mmCIF file of C-alpha atoms in Angstrom:
data_model
loop_
_atom_site.group_PDB
_atom_site.id
_atom_site.type_symbol
_atom_site.label_atom_id
_atom_site.label_comp_id
_atom_site.label_asym_id
_atom_site.label_seq_id
_atom_site.Cartn_x
_atom_site.Cartn_y
_atom_site.Cartn_z
ATOM 1 C CA MET A 22 -17.634 159.628 63.700
ATOM 2 C CA PRO A 23 -18.129 160.619 66.916
ATOM 3 C CA ALA A 24 -14.655 160.741 68.989
ATOM 4 C CA GLY A 25 -13.619 157.307 70.289
ATOM 5 C CA LEU A 26 -15.677 155.160 68.105
ATOM 6 C CA HIS A 27 -14.284 153.094 66.080
ATOM 7 C CA ILE A 28 -16.228 150.300 64.357
ATOM 8 C CA VAL A 29 -14.209 146.865 63.021
ATOM 9 C CA THR A 30 -15.090 145.198 60.100
ATOM 10 C CA VAL A 31 -14.366 141.074 59.382
ATOM 11 C CA ARG A 32 -15.333 139.632 56.147
ATOM 12 C CA ARG A 33 -14.728 135.971 56.443
ATOM 13 C CA PRO A 34 -14.780 133.340 53.294
ATOM 14 C CA GLU A 35 -18.638 132.230 52.571
ATOM 15 C CA LYS A 36 -19.939 133.563 55.602
ATOM 16 C CA PRO A 37 -21.980 136.138 56.870
ATOM 17 C CA VAL A 38 -20.277 139.686 57.454
ATOM 18 C CA LEU A 39 -19.898 140.791 61.346
ATOM 19 C CA HIS A 40 -19.123 144.077 62.687
ATOM 20 C CA TYR A 41 -17.548 145.192 65.677
ATOM 21 C CA VAL A 42 -18.035 148.897 67.076
ATOM 22 C CA TYR A 43 -15.989 149.776 70.279
ATOM 23 C CA ALA A 44 -15.681 152.349 72.219
ATOM 24 C CA TRP A 45 -12.426 153.707 71.718
ATOM 25 C CA ARG A 46 -9.434 152.363 69.827
ATOM 26 C CA GLY A 47 -8.987 149.545 72.208
ATOM 27 C CA GLY A 48 -11.469 150.366 74.350
ATOM 28 C CA PRO A 49 -14.638 147.977 75.510
ATOM 29 C CA LEU A 50 -16.940 146.528 72.629
ATOM 30 C CA ILE A 51 -19.977 148.011 72.807
ATOM 31 C CA LEU A 52 -21.854 146.202 69.743
ATOM 32 C CA ARG A 53 -21.359 142.673 67.183
ATOM 33 C CA LYS A 54 -23.743 142.126 64.818
ATOM 34 C CA GLU A 55 -23.650 139.746 61.870
ATOM 35 C CA GLY A 56 -24.173 140.520 58.383
ATOM 36 C CA GLY A 57 -25.580 143.319 56.703
ATOM 37 C CA THR A 58 -24.103 147.054 56.176
ATOM 38 C CA LYS A 59 -21.672 148.835 58.785
ATOM 39 C CA PRO A 60 -24.256 150.048 61.948
ATOM 40 C CA ALA A 61 -24.637 153.392 61.669
ATOM 41 C CA VAL A 62 -23.711 155.713 64.755
ATOM 42 C CA THR A 63 -26.678 156.050 67.236
ATOM 43 C CA ALA A 64 -27.270 157.435 70.039
ATOM 44 C CA ALA A 65 -27.589 155.029 72.148
ATOM 45 C CA LEU A 66 -24.265 153.990 70.444
ATOM 46 C CA THR A 67 -22.950 156.728 72.271
ATOM 47 C CA ASP A 68 -24.622 156.710 74.973
ATOM 48 C CA ALA A 69 -22.640 153.273 75.307
ATOM 49 C CA ALA A 70 -19.413 153.951 74.336
ATOM 50 C CA ALA A 71 -19.796 157.726 77.203
ATOM 51 C CA ALA A 72 -20.943 154.810 80.135
ATOM 52 C CA ALA A 73 -17.930 153.123 78.969
ATOM 53 C CA ARG A 74 -15.699 155.150 79.464
ATOM 54 C CA PRO A 75 -13.329 155.972 83.201
ATOM 55 C CA THR A 76 -15.682 158.999 85.429
ATOM 56 C CA SER A 77 -13.223 160.813 86.219
ATOM 57 C CA ALA A 78 -15.162 160.055 89.663
ATOM 58 C CA THR A 79 -12.165 157.269 89.839
ATOM 59 C CA PRO A 80 -10.653 157.852 92.459
ATOM 60 C CA SER A 81 -6.819 158.363 91.364
ATOM 61 C CA ASP A 82 -5.039 156.386 94.200
ATOM 62 C CA THR A 83 -6.013 153.081 92.548
ATOM 63 C CA ILE A 84 -4.933 150.803 88.971
ATOM 64 C CA ASN A 85 -7.802 152.602 87.344
ATOM 65 C CA GLY A 86 -7.253 155.884 87.696
ATOM 66 C CA LEU A 87 -3.778 155.366 86.927
ATOM 67 C CA ILE A 88 -4.709 154.110 83.711
ATOM 68 C CA ILE A 89 -7.112 157.318 83.273
ATOM 69 C CA ARG A 90 -3.733 159.945 83.996
ATOM 70 C CA TYR A 91 -1.726 157.605 81.241
ATOM 71 C CA THR A 92 -3.960 157.730 78.460
ATOM 72 C CA GLU A 93 -3.949 161.495 79.308
ATOM 73 C CA SER A 94 0.143 161.937 79.529
ATOM 74 C CA ALA A 95 2.639 162.785 77.318
ATOM 75 C CA ALA A 96 4.560 159.252 77.445
ATOM 76 C CA TRP A 97 1.421 157.719 76.263
ATOM 77 C CA LYS A 98 0.550 160.343 72.995
ATOM 78 C CA LYS A 99 4.026 158.958 72.434
ATOM 79 C CA LEU A 100 3.871 155.240 72.206
ATOM 80 C CA ALA A 101 3.174 154.431 68.393
ATOM 81 C CA ALA A 102 -0.684 153.732 67.214
ATOM 82 C CA SER A 103 -0.552 150.289 67.382
ATOM 83 C CA THR A 104 1.038 150.076 70.724
ATOM 84 C CA ARG A 105 -2.075 152.434 71.985
ATOM 85 C CA VAL A 106 -4.112 150.230 70.909
ATOM 86 C CA ASN A 107 -2.550 147.141 72.587
ATOM 87 C CA TYR A 108 -2.322 148.781 76.068
ATOM 88 C CA GLY A 109 -5.832 149.343 75.419
ATOM 89 C CA THR A 110 -6.936 146.019 75.590
ATOM 90 C CA TRP A 111 -4.548 144.923 78.173
ATOM 91 C CA HIS A 112 -5.667 148.057 79.997
ATOM 92 C CA ALA A 113 -9.334 146.896 79.952
ATOM 93 C CA ARG A 114 -8.253 143.260 81.387
ATOM 94 C CA ILE A 115 -5.778 144.864 84.301
ATOM 95 C CA SER A 116 -8.377 147.330 85.163
ATOM 96 C CA THR A 117 -10.831 144.131 85.417
ATOM 97 C CA LYS A 118 -8.687 142.390 87.717
ATOM 98 C CA PHE A 119 -6.711 145.266 89.798
ATOM 99 C CA GLY A 120 -9.119 148.789 89.108
ATOM 100 C CA LYS A 121 -9.833 149.116 92.286
ATOM 101 C CA ALA A 122 -6.578 148.170 93.953
ATOM 102 C CA PRO A 123 -5.265 151.075 95.439
ATOM 103 C CA LEU A 124 -1.806 152.074 94.190
ATOM 104 C CA LYS A 125 0.021 151.629 98.070
ATOM 105 C CA VAL A 126 -1.143 147.734 97.649
ATOM 106 C CA PHE A 127 1.452 147.180 94.775
ATOM 107 C CA ALA A 128 4.629 148.648 96.605
ATOM 108 C CA ASP A 129 4.401 145.312 98.797
ATOM 109 C CA ARG A 130 6.497 142.534 97.288
ATOM 110 C CA ARG A 131 4.184 140.059 97.959
ATOM 111 C CA ILE A 132 1.350 141.551 95.169
ATOM 112 C CA ARG A 133 3.385 140.120 92.516
ATOM 113 C CA ALA A 134 2.286 136.491 92.747
ATOM 114 C CA ASP A 135 -1.441 137.950 91.982
ATOM 115 C CA VAL A 136 -0.050 139.529 89.028
ATOM 116 C CA LEU A 137 1.856 137.001 87.663
ATOM 117 C CA ASP A 138 -0.866 134.681 88.222
ATOM 118 C CA TRP A 139 -3.063 136.939 86.412
ATOM 119 C CA ARG A 140 -0.164 136.676 84.132
ATOM 120 C CA ASP A 141 -0.713 133.447 83.392
ATOM 121 C CA ARG A 142 -3.869 132.949 82.521
ATOM 122 C CA TRP A 143 -1.726 133.564 79.263
ATOM 123 C CA ALA A 144 1.053 130.868 79.202
ATOM 124 C CA GLU A 145 -0.589 129.181 76.198
ATOM 125 C CA GLN A 146 0.413 132.353 74.236
ATOM 126 C CA PRO A 147 3.664 133.485 75.683
ATOM 127 C CA ARG A 148 3.059 136.652 73.137
ATOM 128 C CA SER A 149 0.358 137.370 75.426
ATOM 129 C CA ALA A 150 1.502 137.079 78.207
ATOM 130 C CA ASP A 151 4.942 139.158 78.188
ATOM 131 C CA ALA A 152 2.140 141.538 76.372
ATOM 132 C CA ALA A 153 0.314 141.665 79.544
ATOM 133 C CA ILE A 154 2.970 142.234 81.809
ATOM 134 C CA THR A 155 4.773 144.675 79.453
ATOM 135 C CA ALA A 156 1.403 147.282 79.326
ATOM 136 C CA PHE A 157 1.140 146.777 83.044
ATOM 137 C CA SER A 158 4.427 147.497 83.698
ATOM 138 C CA ALA A 159 4.553 150.089 81.884
ATOM 139 C CA LEU A 160 1.264 151.525 83.988
ATOM 140 C CA LEU A 161 3.329 150.837 86.874
ATOM 141 C CA GLU A 162 6.466 152.645 85.946
ATOM 142 C CA LEU A 163 4.608 155.738 85.663
ATOM 143 C CA GLY A 164 2.916 155.592 88.994
ATOM 144 C CA ARG A 165 6.495 154.757 90.427
ATOM 145 C CA ARG A 166 7.474 157.622 88.277
ATOM 146 C CA SER A 167 4.823 160.657 89.497
ATOM 147 C CA ARG A 168 5.368 159.393 92.829
ATOM 148 C CA VAL A 169 8.891 160.602 92.684
ATOM 149 C CA ALA A 170 7.858 163.669 90.954
ATOM 150 C CA ALA A 171 5.669 164.337 93.318
ATOM 151 C CA VAL A 172 7.549 163.922 96.823
ATOM 152 C CA GLN A 173 10.523 165.467 94.990
ATOM 153 C CA CYS A 174 8.030 168.344 94.854
ATOM 154 C CA LEU A 175 7.245 168.518 98.293
ATOM 155 C CA VAL A 176 10.601 168.247 99.224
#
């Protein structure tokens, strides 16, 4: 299987089998197939997965750029596989809402209200709300640490 493609099969009693194809573990859904056999890996699927991947053209001073740096960092590789999947799901949601926002915006405490409003979408599901803010905090902590390291290198 090409690197990154992730196929999940869901069997339900007395219902057709569902197959989900994701661009990578924790990545966006690129195909949903009901019934039949497991989807074959085709050029169309690999192209869709490649199109879903963030490009290097993403400005590094945005949340999307921070997500890319985080998923390429040593800290990411040290996380348990299940944590990486969970964070990947939340990174996709964070990217949808805040992806193009410059990192300097997050230095202003007024952004907290926007982040908390975003988190409160899952207020009915407290564990999801906690997971959302945990993933976001880990991401912003990496940004804070990397900025400090960059500043210290300049001194």
